[in-house]
Coordinates of C-alpha atoms and ligand atoms in Angstrom, one line a residue:
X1 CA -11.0 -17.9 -29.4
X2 CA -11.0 -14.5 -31.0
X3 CA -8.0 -12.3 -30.0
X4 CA -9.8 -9.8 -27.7
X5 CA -11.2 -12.9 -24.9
X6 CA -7.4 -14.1 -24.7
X7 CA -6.3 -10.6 -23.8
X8 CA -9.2 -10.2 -21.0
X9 CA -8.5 -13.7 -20.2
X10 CA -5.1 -12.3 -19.7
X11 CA -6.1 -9.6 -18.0
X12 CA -8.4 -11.7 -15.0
X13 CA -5.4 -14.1 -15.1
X14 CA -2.9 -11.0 -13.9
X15 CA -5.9 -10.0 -11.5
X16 CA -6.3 -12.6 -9.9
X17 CA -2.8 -14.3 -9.7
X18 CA -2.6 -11.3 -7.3
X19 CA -3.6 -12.2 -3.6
X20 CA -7.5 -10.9 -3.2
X21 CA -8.0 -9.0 -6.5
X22 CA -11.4 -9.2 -7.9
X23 CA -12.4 -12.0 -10.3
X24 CA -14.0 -10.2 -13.1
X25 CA -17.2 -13.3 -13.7
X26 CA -18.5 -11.6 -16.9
X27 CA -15.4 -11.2 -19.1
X28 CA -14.8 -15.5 -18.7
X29 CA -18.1 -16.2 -20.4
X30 CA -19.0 -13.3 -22.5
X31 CA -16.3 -12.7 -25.7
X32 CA -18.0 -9.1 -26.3
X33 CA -17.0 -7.8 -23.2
X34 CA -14.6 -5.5 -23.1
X35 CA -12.8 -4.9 -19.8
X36 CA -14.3 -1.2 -19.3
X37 CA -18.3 -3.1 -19.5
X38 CA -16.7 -5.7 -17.1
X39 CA -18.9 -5.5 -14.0
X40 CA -18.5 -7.1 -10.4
X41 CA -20.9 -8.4 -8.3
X42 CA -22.7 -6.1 -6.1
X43 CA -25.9 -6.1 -3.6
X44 CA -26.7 -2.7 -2.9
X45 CA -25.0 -3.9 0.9
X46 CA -24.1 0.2 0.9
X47 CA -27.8 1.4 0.4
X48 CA -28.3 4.6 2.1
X49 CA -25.0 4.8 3.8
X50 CA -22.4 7.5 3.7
X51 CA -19.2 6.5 3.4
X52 CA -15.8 8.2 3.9
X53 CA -11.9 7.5 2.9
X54 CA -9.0 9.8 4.2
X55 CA -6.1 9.4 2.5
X56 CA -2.5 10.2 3.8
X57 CA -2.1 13.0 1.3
X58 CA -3.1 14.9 -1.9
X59 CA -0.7 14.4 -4.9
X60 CA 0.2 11.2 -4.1
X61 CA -0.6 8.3 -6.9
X62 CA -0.7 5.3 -4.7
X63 CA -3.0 7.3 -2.3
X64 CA -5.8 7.8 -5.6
X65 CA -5.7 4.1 -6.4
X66 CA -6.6 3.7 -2.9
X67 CA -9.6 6.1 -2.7
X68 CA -10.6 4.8 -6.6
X69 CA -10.8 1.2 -5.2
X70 CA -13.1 2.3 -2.1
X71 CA -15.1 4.0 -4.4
X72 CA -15.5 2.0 -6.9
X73 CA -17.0 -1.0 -4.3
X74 CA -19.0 2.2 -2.4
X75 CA -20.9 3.5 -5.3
X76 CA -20.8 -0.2 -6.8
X77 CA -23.0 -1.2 -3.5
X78 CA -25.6 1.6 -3.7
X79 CA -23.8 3.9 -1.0
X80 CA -22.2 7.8 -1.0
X81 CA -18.6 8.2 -0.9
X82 CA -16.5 11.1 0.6
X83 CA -13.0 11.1 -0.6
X84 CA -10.4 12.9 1.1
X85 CA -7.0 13.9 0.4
X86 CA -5.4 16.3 2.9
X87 CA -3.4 19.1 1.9
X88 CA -0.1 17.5 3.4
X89 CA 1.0 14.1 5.1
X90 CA 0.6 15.2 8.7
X91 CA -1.8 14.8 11.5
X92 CA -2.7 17.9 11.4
X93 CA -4.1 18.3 8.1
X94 CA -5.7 14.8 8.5
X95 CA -7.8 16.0 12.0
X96 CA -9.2 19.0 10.3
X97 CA -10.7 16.7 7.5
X98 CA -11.7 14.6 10.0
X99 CA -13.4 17.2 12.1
X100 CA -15.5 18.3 9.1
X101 CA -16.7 14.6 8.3
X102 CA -17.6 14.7 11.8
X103 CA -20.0 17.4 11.3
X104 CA -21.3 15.9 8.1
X105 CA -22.5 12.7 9.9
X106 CA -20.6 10.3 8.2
X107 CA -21.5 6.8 9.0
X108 CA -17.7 5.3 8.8
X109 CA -14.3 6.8 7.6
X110 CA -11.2 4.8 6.5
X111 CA -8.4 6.5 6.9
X112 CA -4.6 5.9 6.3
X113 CA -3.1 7.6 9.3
X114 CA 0.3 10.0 9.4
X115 CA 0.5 9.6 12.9
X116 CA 0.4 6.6 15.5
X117 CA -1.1 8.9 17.9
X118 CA -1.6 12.2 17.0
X119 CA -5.3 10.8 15.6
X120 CA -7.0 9.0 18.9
X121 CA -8.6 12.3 20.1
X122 CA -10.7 13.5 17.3
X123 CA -11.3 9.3 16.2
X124 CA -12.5 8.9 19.9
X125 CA -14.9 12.0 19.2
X126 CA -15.9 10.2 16.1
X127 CA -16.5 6.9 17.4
X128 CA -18.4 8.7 20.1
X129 CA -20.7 9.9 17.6
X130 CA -22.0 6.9 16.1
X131 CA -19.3 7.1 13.4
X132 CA -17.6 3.2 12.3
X133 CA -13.4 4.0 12.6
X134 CA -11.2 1.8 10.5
X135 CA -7.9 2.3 9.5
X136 CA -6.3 1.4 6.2
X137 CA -2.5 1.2 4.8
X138 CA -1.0 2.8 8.0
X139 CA -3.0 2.4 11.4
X140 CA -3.6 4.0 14.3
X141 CA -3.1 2.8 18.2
X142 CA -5.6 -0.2 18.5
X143 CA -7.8 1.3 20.5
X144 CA -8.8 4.1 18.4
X145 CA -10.1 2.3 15.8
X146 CA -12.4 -1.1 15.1
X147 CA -9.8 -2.6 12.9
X148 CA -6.7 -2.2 9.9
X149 CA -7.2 -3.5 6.4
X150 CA -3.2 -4.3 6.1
X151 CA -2.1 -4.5 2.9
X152 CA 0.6 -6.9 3.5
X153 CA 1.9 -8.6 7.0
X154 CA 4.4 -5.9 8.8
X155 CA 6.9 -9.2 9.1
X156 CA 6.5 -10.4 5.5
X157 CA 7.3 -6.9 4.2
X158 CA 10.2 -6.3 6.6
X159 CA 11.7 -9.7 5.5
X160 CA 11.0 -9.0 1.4
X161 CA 12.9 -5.7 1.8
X162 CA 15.9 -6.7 4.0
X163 CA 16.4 -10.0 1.7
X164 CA 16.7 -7.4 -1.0
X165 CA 19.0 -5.4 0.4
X166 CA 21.1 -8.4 1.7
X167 CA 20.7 -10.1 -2.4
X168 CA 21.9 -6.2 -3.5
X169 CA 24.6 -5.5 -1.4
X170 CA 26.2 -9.2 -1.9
X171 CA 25.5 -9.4 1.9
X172 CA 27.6 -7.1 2.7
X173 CA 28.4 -3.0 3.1
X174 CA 26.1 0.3 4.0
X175 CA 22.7 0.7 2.9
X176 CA 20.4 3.7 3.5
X177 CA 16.7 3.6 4.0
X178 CA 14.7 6.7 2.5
X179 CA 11.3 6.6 3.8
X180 CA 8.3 8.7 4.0
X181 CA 7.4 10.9 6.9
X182 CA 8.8 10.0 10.5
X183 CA 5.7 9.8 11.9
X184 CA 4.2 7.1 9.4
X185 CA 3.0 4.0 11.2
X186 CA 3.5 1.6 8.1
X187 CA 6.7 2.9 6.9
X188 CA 7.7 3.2 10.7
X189 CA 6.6 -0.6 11.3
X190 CA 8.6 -1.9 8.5
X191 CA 11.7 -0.5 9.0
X192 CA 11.7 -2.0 12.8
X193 CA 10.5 -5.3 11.3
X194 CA 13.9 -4.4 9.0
X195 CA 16.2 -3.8 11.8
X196 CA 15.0 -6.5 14.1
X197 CA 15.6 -9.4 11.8
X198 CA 19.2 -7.5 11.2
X199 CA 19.8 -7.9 14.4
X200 CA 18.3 -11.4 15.0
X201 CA 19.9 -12.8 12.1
X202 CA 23.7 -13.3 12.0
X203 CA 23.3 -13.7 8.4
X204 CA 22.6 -10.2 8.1
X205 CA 25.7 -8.9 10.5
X206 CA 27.9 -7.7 7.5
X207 CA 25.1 -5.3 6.8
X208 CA 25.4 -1.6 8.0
X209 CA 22.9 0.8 8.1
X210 CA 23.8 3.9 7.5
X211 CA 21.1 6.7 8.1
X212 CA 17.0 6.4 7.9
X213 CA 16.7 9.9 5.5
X214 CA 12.9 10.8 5.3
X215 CA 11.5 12.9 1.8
X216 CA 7.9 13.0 3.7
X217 CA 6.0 11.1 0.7
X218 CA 7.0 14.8 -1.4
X219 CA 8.7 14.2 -4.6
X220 CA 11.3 16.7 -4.9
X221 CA 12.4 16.6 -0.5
X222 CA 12.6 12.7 -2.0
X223 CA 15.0 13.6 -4.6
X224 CA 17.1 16.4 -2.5
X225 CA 17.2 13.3 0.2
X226 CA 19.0 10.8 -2.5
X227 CA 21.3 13.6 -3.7
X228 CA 22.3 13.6 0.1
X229 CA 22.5 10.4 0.7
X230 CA 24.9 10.1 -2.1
X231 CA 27.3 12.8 -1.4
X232 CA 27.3 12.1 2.7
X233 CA 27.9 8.4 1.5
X234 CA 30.6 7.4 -1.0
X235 CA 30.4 3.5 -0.6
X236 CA 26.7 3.1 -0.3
X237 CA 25.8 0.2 -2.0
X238 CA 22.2 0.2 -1.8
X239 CA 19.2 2.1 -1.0
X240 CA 15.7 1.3 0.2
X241 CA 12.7 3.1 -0.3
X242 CA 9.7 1.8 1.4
X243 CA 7.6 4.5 -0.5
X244 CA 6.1 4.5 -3.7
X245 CA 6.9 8.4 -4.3
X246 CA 10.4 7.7 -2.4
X247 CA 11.4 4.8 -4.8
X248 CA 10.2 6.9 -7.9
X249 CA 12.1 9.9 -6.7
X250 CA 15.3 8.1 -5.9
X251 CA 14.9 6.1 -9.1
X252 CA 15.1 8.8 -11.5
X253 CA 18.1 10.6 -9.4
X254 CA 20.2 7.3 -9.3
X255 CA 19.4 6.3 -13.1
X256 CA 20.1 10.2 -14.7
X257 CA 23.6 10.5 -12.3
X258 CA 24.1 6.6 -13.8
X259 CA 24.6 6.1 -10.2
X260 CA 26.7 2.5 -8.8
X261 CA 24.1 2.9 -5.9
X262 CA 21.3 0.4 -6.6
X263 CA 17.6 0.7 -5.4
X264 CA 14.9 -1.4 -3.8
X265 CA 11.8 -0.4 -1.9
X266 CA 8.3 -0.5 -2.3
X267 CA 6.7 0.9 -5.8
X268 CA 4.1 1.1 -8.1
X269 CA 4.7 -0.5 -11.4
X270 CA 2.8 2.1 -13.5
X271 CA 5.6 4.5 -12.3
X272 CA 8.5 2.3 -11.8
X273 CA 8.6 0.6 -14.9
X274 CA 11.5 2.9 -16.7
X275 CA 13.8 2.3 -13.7
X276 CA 13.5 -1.4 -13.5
X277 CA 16.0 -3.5 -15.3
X278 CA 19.1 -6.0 -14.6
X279 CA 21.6 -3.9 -16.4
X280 CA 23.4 -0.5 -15.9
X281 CA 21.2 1.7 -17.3
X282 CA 18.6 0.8 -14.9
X283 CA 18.3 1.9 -11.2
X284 CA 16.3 -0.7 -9.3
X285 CA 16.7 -4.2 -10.1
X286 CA 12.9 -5.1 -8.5
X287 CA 11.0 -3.9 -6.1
X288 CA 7.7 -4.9 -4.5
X289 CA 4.1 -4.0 -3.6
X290 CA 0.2 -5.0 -3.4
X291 CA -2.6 -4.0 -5.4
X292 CA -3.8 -0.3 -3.5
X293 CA -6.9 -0.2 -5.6
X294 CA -7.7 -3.8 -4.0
X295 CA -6.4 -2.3 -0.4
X296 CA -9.1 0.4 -1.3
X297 CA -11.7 -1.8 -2.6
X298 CA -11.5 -4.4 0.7
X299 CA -11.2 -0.9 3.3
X300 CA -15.1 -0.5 1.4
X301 CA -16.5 -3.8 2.3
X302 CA -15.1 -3.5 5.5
X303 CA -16.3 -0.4 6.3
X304 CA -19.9 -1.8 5.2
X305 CA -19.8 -4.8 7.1
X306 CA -18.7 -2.4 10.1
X307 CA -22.4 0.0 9.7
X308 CA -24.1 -3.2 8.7
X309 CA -22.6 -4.5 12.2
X310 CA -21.9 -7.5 10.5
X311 CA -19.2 -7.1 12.1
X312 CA -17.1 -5.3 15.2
X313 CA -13.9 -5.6 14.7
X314 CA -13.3 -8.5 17.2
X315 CA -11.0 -11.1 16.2
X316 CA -12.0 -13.8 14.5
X317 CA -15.1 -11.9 13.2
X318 CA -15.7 -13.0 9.3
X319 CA -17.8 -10.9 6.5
X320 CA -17.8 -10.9 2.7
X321 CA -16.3 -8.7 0.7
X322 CA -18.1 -8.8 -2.7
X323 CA -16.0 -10.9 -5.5
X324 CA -12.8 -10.4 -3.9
X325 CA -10.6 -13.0 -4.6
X326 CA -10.2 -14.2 -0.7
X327 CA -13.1 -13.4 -0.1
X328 CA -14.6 -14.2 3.0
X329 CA -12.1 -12.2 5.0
X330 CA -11.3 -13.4 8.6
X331 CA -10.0 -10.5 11.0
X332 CA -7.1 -11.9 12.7
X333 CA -4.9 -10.6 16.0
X334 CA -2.6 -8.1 15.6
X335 CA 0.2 -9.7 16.6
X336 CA -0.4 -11.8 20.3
X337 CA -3.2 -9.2 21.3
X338 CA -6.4 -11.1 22.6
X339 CA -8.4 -7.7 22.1
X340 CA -6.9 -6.3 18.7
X341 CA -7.4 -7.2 15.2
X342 CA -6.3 -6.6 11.3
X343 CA -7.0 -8.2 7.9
X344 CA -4.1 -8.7 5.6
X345 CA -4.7 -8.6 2.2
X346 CA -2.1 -11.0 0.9
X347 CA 1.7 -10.9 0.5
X348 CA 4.2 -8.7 -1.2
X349 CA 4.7 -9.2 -4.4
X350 CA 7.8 -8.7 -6.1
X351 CA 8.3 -6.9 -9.6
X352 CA 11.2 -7.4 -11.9
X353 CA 12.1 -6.8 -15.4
X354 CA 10.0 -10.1 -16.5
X355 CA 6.6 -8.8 -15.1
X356 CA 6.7 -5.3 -15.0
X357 CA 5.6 -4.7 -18.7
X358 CA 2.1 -6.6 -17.7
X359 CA 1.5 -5.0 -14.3
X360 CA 2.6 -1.7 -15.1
X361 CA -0.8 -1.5 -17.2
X362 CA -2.7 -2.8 -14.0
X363 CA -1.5 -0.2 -11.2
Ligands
RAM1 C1 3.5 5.6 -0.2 C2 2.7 5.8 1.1 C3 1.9 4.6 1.5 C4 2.7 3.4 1.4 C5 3.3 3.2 0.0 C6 4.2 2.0 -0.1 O1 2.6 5.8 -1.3 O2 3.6 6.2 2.1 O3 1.4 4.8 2.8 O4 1.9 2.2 1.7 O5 4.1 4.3 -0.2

């Protein structure tokens, strides 16, 4: 086997260990291919629709993965993509490019929402119109949308982040939680799924939260936030950063200061991978996340199988999403609702020192 076909062999392997990335058919059997020529599997299911993606904010790396993976399924399936990144993480900024895809006659928009509730009146409007509403990453109220591609179960994440903290700490002592805007639903969800075990579990009584600081998803308010935390805080053990632009913010502070304070959160690899490490010199020990270009890719097919009305959004409802790894996708409850429904894409993943060479070429 000549030396390129084990590295793409390689590289399908690292895809699709990962819950519901794609499985990349052409590079098994062909030894030419290169991974740029791979191609996936498409049906022109997106002919003649127009297809939209509103991201939480401009500037943000996670959020471009996101919108490259819906495009990348969009155009693959014959359709038009609108990608939008709002000027800043709020609601605000998110309704006035929702307003304007509106008007353009759209036929379905994703979007990752900054607020809870601050969205239902202009999605309402939307879905009035014709237009197919799903949420992706961080959802809206249930009601103002068909249904959530959810990268990861709220639970699973909640559990993988307060197990770090309580492995970090040594079970015991303050943490601090710096997280993205106040309003986020995701980030919002996770830290109650955080503080709920806490308080379930005696396991995790020793444990003290000490503030929730918030850096808004903006690098530098990230870094000023850490700096804070650190002075207001002279025996925090730990922090946790359920935010890819949080953790890389609070990374950097923590490693230049050669900080005692260690760090956990949610990351991506591509810019985590100089911070993770066992010893001293690094700041973050591991840290977890999902594949956002495969959150992106499966908020496409939904949003197909939503115009095609191959779906509603009711639960139990089923449609394929291309050559996704778990593909079909099943929408399930969210939580005990009879009415409501998500799709998870898989579970956390965790990165440490021993994987985070590989993955930090993938995302
Ligand atoms: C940031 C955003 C996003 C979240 C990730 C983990 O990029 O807040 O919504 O899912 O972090």
């Amino acid at each position: 086997m000549r030396r390129k076909t084990v590295s793409l062999l390689l590289a399908a392997a690292m895809m699709t260990s990962f819950a519901a990335a794609p499985v990349f058919a052409e590079e098994i059997e062909t030894e030419e291919a290169t991974q740029e020529e791979a191609e996936h599997v498409y049906t022109n299911a997106a002919d003649g629709m127009t297809l939209a993606i509103v991201t939480k904010a401009a500037g943000n790396p996670y959020n471009e993965k996101e919108a490259e993976g819906f495009t990348e399924v969009v155009e693959g399936e014959g359709g038009t993509v609108v990608v939008q990144h709002p000027e800043s993480a709020t609601a605000d900024a998110q309704i006035a490019v929702i307003n304007s895809l509106i008007s353009q006659g759209v036929d379905a928009i994703a979007v990752a929402a900054n607020d809870t509730n601050a969205l239902s009146a202009v999605l309402q409007e939307a879905m009035d119109e014709g237009i197919k509403i799903l949420t992706l990453d961080s959802d809206v109220a249930p009601e103002d949308r068909a249904t959530f591609c959810n990268q990861a179960g709220v639970q699973e994440v909640g559990q993988s982040l307060i197990d770090a903290v309580y492995d970090l700490t040594g079970g015991e002592g303050q943490y601090a939680i710096l997280s993205a805007t106040s309003q986020a639903t995701n980030q919002n969800a996770w830290i109650e799924a955080m503080k709920a075990i806490s308080e379930e579990d005696e396991k995790y009584a020793s444990l003290d939260l000490v503030e929730v600081a918030y850096g808004d998803d903006e690098y530098q308010k990230s870094t000023d936030q850490t700096e804070a935390l650190l002075q207001k805080y002279p025996d925090l053990k730990v922090i946790c950063a359920p935010t890819t632009v949080g953790i890389a913010a609070a990374a950097k502070v923590l490693q230049d200061q050669k900080s005692e304070v260690v760090l956990t959160g949610l990351g991506l690899p591509s810019e985590m991978a100089e911070y993770i490490g066992d010893d001293e010199e690094h700041s973050c020990p591991y840290m977890f996340l999902w594949n956002p270009i495969d959150l992106g890719r499966l908020a496409a097919y939904t949003a197909i199988a939503l115009v095609n009305e191959t779906i509603t959004g009711a639960i139990d409802d089923e449609f394929e999403a291309g050559d996704m790894e778990s593909s079909p996708y099943t929408l399930t409850a969210v939580g005990d609702s009879e009415e409501f429904s998500e799709i998870i894409l898989g579970p956390p993943f965790k990165f440490d020192p021993e994987n985070i060479e590989e993955w930090k070429e993938v995302y």
